[in-house]
XYZ file of C-alpha atoms in Angstrom:
309
model
C 115.997 105.462 29.790
C 118.347 102.579 29.255
C 121.295 102.372 31.648
C 124.507 102.456 29.845
C 126.402 99.187 29.779
C 129.679 99.530 31.917
C 132.844 99.780 29.932
C 134.472 97.352 32.307
C 133.120 94.062 33.647
C 132.994 94.257 37.631
C 132.673 90.713 38.882
C 132.006 92.231 42.634
C 128.929 93.750 41.277
C 127.547 90.825 39.379
C 128.993 87.469 40.357
C 128.205 87.259 44.234
C 124.759 88.619 43.424
C 123.830 86.072 40.533
C 125.355 83.194 42.464
C 123.266 83.901 45.466
C 120.120 83.828 43.490
C 121.017 80.653 41.511
C 121.695 78.894 45.044
C 118.723 80.300 46.828
C 116.491 79.331 44.054
C 117.769 75.716 44.115
C 118.603 75.752 40.508
C 121.619 73.423 41.369
C 119.746 71.070 43.451
C 119.026 67.735 41.891
C 115.538 66.005 42.597
C 114.296 62.452 41.975
C 112.564 62.585 38.760
C 110.685 59.709 37.060
C 110.518 61.832 33.693
C 114.210 62.622 33.458
C 117.240 60.645 32.902
C 119.942 61.035 35.722
C 123.406 62.342 35.091
C 125.837 62.522 37.953
C 129.327 63.575 38.818
C 130.742 62.992 42.206
C 133.460 65.881 42.719
C 136.899 64.486 43.628
C 136.622 66.197 46.826
C 139.711 68.560 47.625
C 141.796 67.623 50.587
C 141.441 70.081 53.502
C 145.063 71.116 53.235
C 144.319 74.892 52.974
C 143.194 76.480 49.699
C 142.611 75.545 46.185
C 145.163 75.456 43.682
C 145.172 75.823 39.798
C 144.542 72.218 39.289
C 141.296 72.162 41.324
C 140.236 75.489 39.366
C 140.828 73.367 36.070
C 139.215 70.172 36.739
C 136.144 71.673 38.419
C 135.637 74.138 35.539
C 135.568 71.126 33.394
C 133.073 69.184 35.578
C 131.131 72.383 35.652
C 130.765 72.587 32.045
C 129.817 68.934 31.671
C 127.176 69.188 34.413
C 125.605 72.423 33.190
C 125.436 71.067 29.447
C 123.647 68.026 30.756
C 121.304 70.059 32.823
C 120.337 72.176 29.540
C 119.911 68.652 27.850
C 117.054 67.862 30.358
C 118.974 65.318 32.341
C 118.346 65.473 36.144
C 121.923 66.463 36.762
C 123.523 66.110 40.183
C 127.172 67.379 40.885
C 127.768 65.869 44.113
C 130.195 67.981 46.385
C 132.580 66.869 49.122
C 135.523 67.749 51.141
C 138.521 65.697 51.720
C 138.831 62.480 49.790
C 142.275 61.452 51.274
C 142.080 61.597 54.974
C 145.987 61.123 55.283
C 146.696 64.464 53.565
C 144.536 66.460 56.216
C 145.930 64.545 58.878
C 149.369 65.548 57.684
C 148.746 69.403 58.069
C 146.767 68.961 61.264
C 149.883 67.237 62.725
C 152.062 69.888 61.551
C 149.573 72.585 63.067
C 149.783 70.741 66.519
C 153.621 70.294 66.275
C 153.842 74.054 66.644
C 152.363 73.760 70.049
C 155.015 70.989 70.933
C 152.288 68.051 70.483
C 152.028 64.930 68.614
C 148.690 63.119 67.834
C 149.655 60.439 70.413
C 149.889 63.116 72.986
C 146.336 64.198 72.242
C 144.777 60.703 71.706
C 142.366 59.643 69.054
C 139.310 61.415 70.338
C 140.922 64.701 70.759
C 142.935 64.637 67.655
C 139.647 63.864 65.753
C 138.280 67.125 67.328
C 141.282 69.061 65.785
C 140.759 67.486 62.383
C 137.035 68.728 62.629
C 138.193 72.275 63.846
C 140.519 72.455 60.770
C 137.756 71.138 58.341
C 135.428 73.928 59.766
C 138.214 76.531 59.154
C 139.620 75.603 55.924
C 136.795 73.636 54.309
C 134.579 76.485 54.195
C 137.177 78.393 52.672
C 137.455 75.859 49.867
C 133.736 75.644 49.334
C 133.648 79.552 48.945
C 136.441 79.426 46.377
C 134.432 76.788 44.398
C 131.454 79.153 44.547
C 133.620 81.981 43.526
C 134.420 79.762 40.397
C 130.656 79.564 39.660
C 130.561 75.687 40.456
C 127.092 74.504 40.036
C 127.213 71.857 42.957
C 124.228 70.690 44.834
C 125.436 72.273 48.069
C 122.522 70.690 50.009
C 124.298 67.304 49.600
C 127.695 68.559 50.838
C 129.685 65.738 52.802
C 133.037 65.384 54.555
C 135.110 61.992 54.847
C 134.477 61.902 58.500
C 130.816 62.241 58.480
C 129.311 59.494 60.616
C 126.708 58.384 57.973
C 129.546 58.129 55.444
C 131.925 56.294 57.694
C 129.221 53.687 58.313
C 128.388 53.575 54.647
C 132.072 52.927 53.716
C 132.050 50.077 56.418
C 129.212 48.628 55.072
C 130.379 48.584 51.531
C 133.724 47.001 52.426
C 132.054 44.275 54.396
C 129.689 43.640 51.387
C 132.738 43.522 48.954
C 134.430 41.021 51.273
C 131.485 38.698 51.654
C 131.316 38.795 47.777
C 134.800 37.640 47.635
C 135.834 40.879 45.515
C 138.196 42.155 48.103
C 140.640 40.220 50.406
C 142.981 41.048 53.134
C 146.758 39.513 52.646
C 150.330 40.257 52.908
C 151.576 42.688 50.023
C 154.376 45.053 49.404
C 153.173 48.532 50.157
C 154.348 52.068 50.665
C 154.548 52.571 54.443
C 154.943 55.751 56.213
C 156.772 55.261 59.498
C 155.837 58.593 60.776
C 151.987 58.286 60.065
C 151.970 54.625 60.501
C 149.771 54.249 57.359
C 149.909 52.952 53.982
C 150.328 55.584 50.954
C 149.534 55.176 47.411
C 152.066 55.431 44.803
C 150.735 58.974 44.035
C 151.414 60.041 47.633
C 155.137 58.513 47.867
C 157.684 60.517 46.117
C 159.989 58.022 44.117
C 163.459 58.916 43.251
C 166.399 56.852 41.910
C 169.541 56.733 43.847
C 172.947 55.471 42.947
C 173.659 52.401 44.895
C 176.464 49.961 45.673
C 176.750 46.397 44.768
C 177.621 44.116 47.645
C 178.805 40.523 47.299
C 178.250 38.120 50.077
C 179.095 34.341 50.557
C 176.300 32.180 51.446
C 177.605 28.577 52.507
C 176.473 25.375 51.046
C 175.006 23.228 53.906
C 176.868 19.957 52.286
C 179.624 21.506 50.052
C 181.136 19.363 47.315
C 184.642 18.177 47.585
C 185.344 19.427 43.978
C 183.459 22.707 43.989
C 183.420 26.020 46.096
C 181.698 25.645 49.608
C 179.557 28.684 48.931
C 177.509 30.581 46.594
C 178.341 34.222 45.938
C 175.397 36.575 46.095
C 175.317 40.093 44.522
C 172.820 42.559 46.116
C 172.329 46.046 46.571
C 170.164 45.676 49.687
C 172.455 43.722 52.225
C 170.321 45.307 55.111
C 167.437 43.116 54.259
C 169.455 39.961 54.286
C 167.874 38.589 57.535
C 164.605 38.304 55.545
C 165.930 36.251 52.959
C 164.048 33.021 52.354
C 165.797 31.787 49.162
C 168.534 32.497 46.658
C 167.545 32.521 42.893
C 169.503 31.810 39.914
C 168.422 31.530 36.283
C 167.701 27.966 35.025
C 169.781 28.655 31.816
C 172.817 29.765 33.772
C 175.397 26.765 33.526
C 177.328 27.936 36.335
C 174.678 27.136 38.697
C 172.679 24.302 37.288
C 174.051 21.401 39.703
C 173.219 23.883 42.755
C 169.418 24.298 41.955
C 167.385 22.796 44.793
C 170.370 22.633 47.201
C 170.073 23.978 50.668
C 172.374 26.807 51.920
C 172.833 28.711 55.350
C 171.891 32.306 55.664
C 174.874 34.142 57.146
C 174.793 35.530 60.658
C 171.886 33.027 61.337
C 172.667 29.594 59.760
C 168.942 29.356 58.929
C 168.594 26.932 55.971
C 167.122 28.328 52.824
C 166.964 26.972 49.150
C 168.517 27.746 45.908
C 165.776 28.224 43.417
C 165.808 28.864 39.764
C 163.588 31.247 37.800
C 163.828 33.092 34.398
C 163.269 36.393 36.251
C 166.784 36.445 37.222
C 169.150 38.411 35.134
C 172.397 36.379 34.493
C 174.239 39.606 33.666
C 173.381 41.101 36.993
C 176.239 40.943 39.698
C 177.211 37.318 40.040
C 173.719 35.973 38.448
C 172.793 34.854 41.962
C 170.344 37.052 43.982
C 169.004 36.982 47.457
C 165.091 36.627 47.731
C 163.527 38.734 50.355
C 159.647 38.320 49.502
C 158.530 40.797 52.254
C 160.715 43.514 51.278
C 160.982 44.050 47.440
C 158.273 43.789 44.693
C 160.237 41.481 42.197
C 160.892 39.216 45.369
C 157.269 39.285 46.433
C 156.433 38.009 43.052
C 159.047 35.220 43.321
C 157.828 34.381 46.847
C 154.067 33.807 45.583
C 155.323 31.758 42.750
C 157.746 29.481 44.609
C 155.753 29.347 47.738
C 158.398 30.973 49.987
C 158.207 32.207 53.491
C 157.487 35.945 54.113
C 159.528 37.297 56.838
C 159.067 40.960 57.823
C 162.400 42.269 59.256
C 161.180 45.788 60.083
C 159.101 47.445 62.798
C 156.302 49.917 62.014
C 158.674 52.760 62.726
C 161.321 51.353 60.091
C 163.632 50.133 62.661
C 165.070 46.647 62.173
C 163.320 43.856 64.269
């Protein structure tokens, strides 16, 4: 007798059973094959920050469709799974966790803190993997990796050294998003940007050798007077008739009497403030470009904890 097809689909009776059969049979595992063309997707590893969200469900479903389609097209298809592509996110949640115990990562020290990260990964990383399996994700779980796996750490270091020796990457001074709490650089995606209404400040920068006829200073307009001690030039537009005679002249930086030059560049907006702007190459993206272009000194006036030095 043929069993009746249930009127309602029951995922509990079906999905776990069949997924286990698929996984145990090694259907998702890629093998080196001389007869098949490879097709590979490296999963963007979800951060070990708790559980998956709808965004993970969407992009992993799309990847699963692609990997299964190519499997059926007789490609040797590898969907490589991993956990935690951005260690800073996991570090953040672990720090919040130990803060409930009245601790900071500095209190634990590097080794003990890394132990806590591994504990967090073992607790929540498996939750994420089980959730991916519930979605039916056909990853090759035999190749599962975590950011802090020793083999991967070595591989990353080796690749960076190779790229450096080939001249493809370099270390240099640049404007970055710096987190004064974590003491690390953040990508633009990890740094929340918001526009604030600022104020315009007008500051007199004395000319080193003032003319008898003209004013003994140039007035600079700025929204960031607090970075003034990092100024290494004042810039004006070369077409601005008000300042043509001052280009190349030396002025004294207020409060310090350090000598800096008046430079000209078309990047300066003649309509902004007084048309004369301070240039702080170490603390503003546009000033950074001016600093590189005009070979200016870069002076970092902040400590890693965001206090002024």
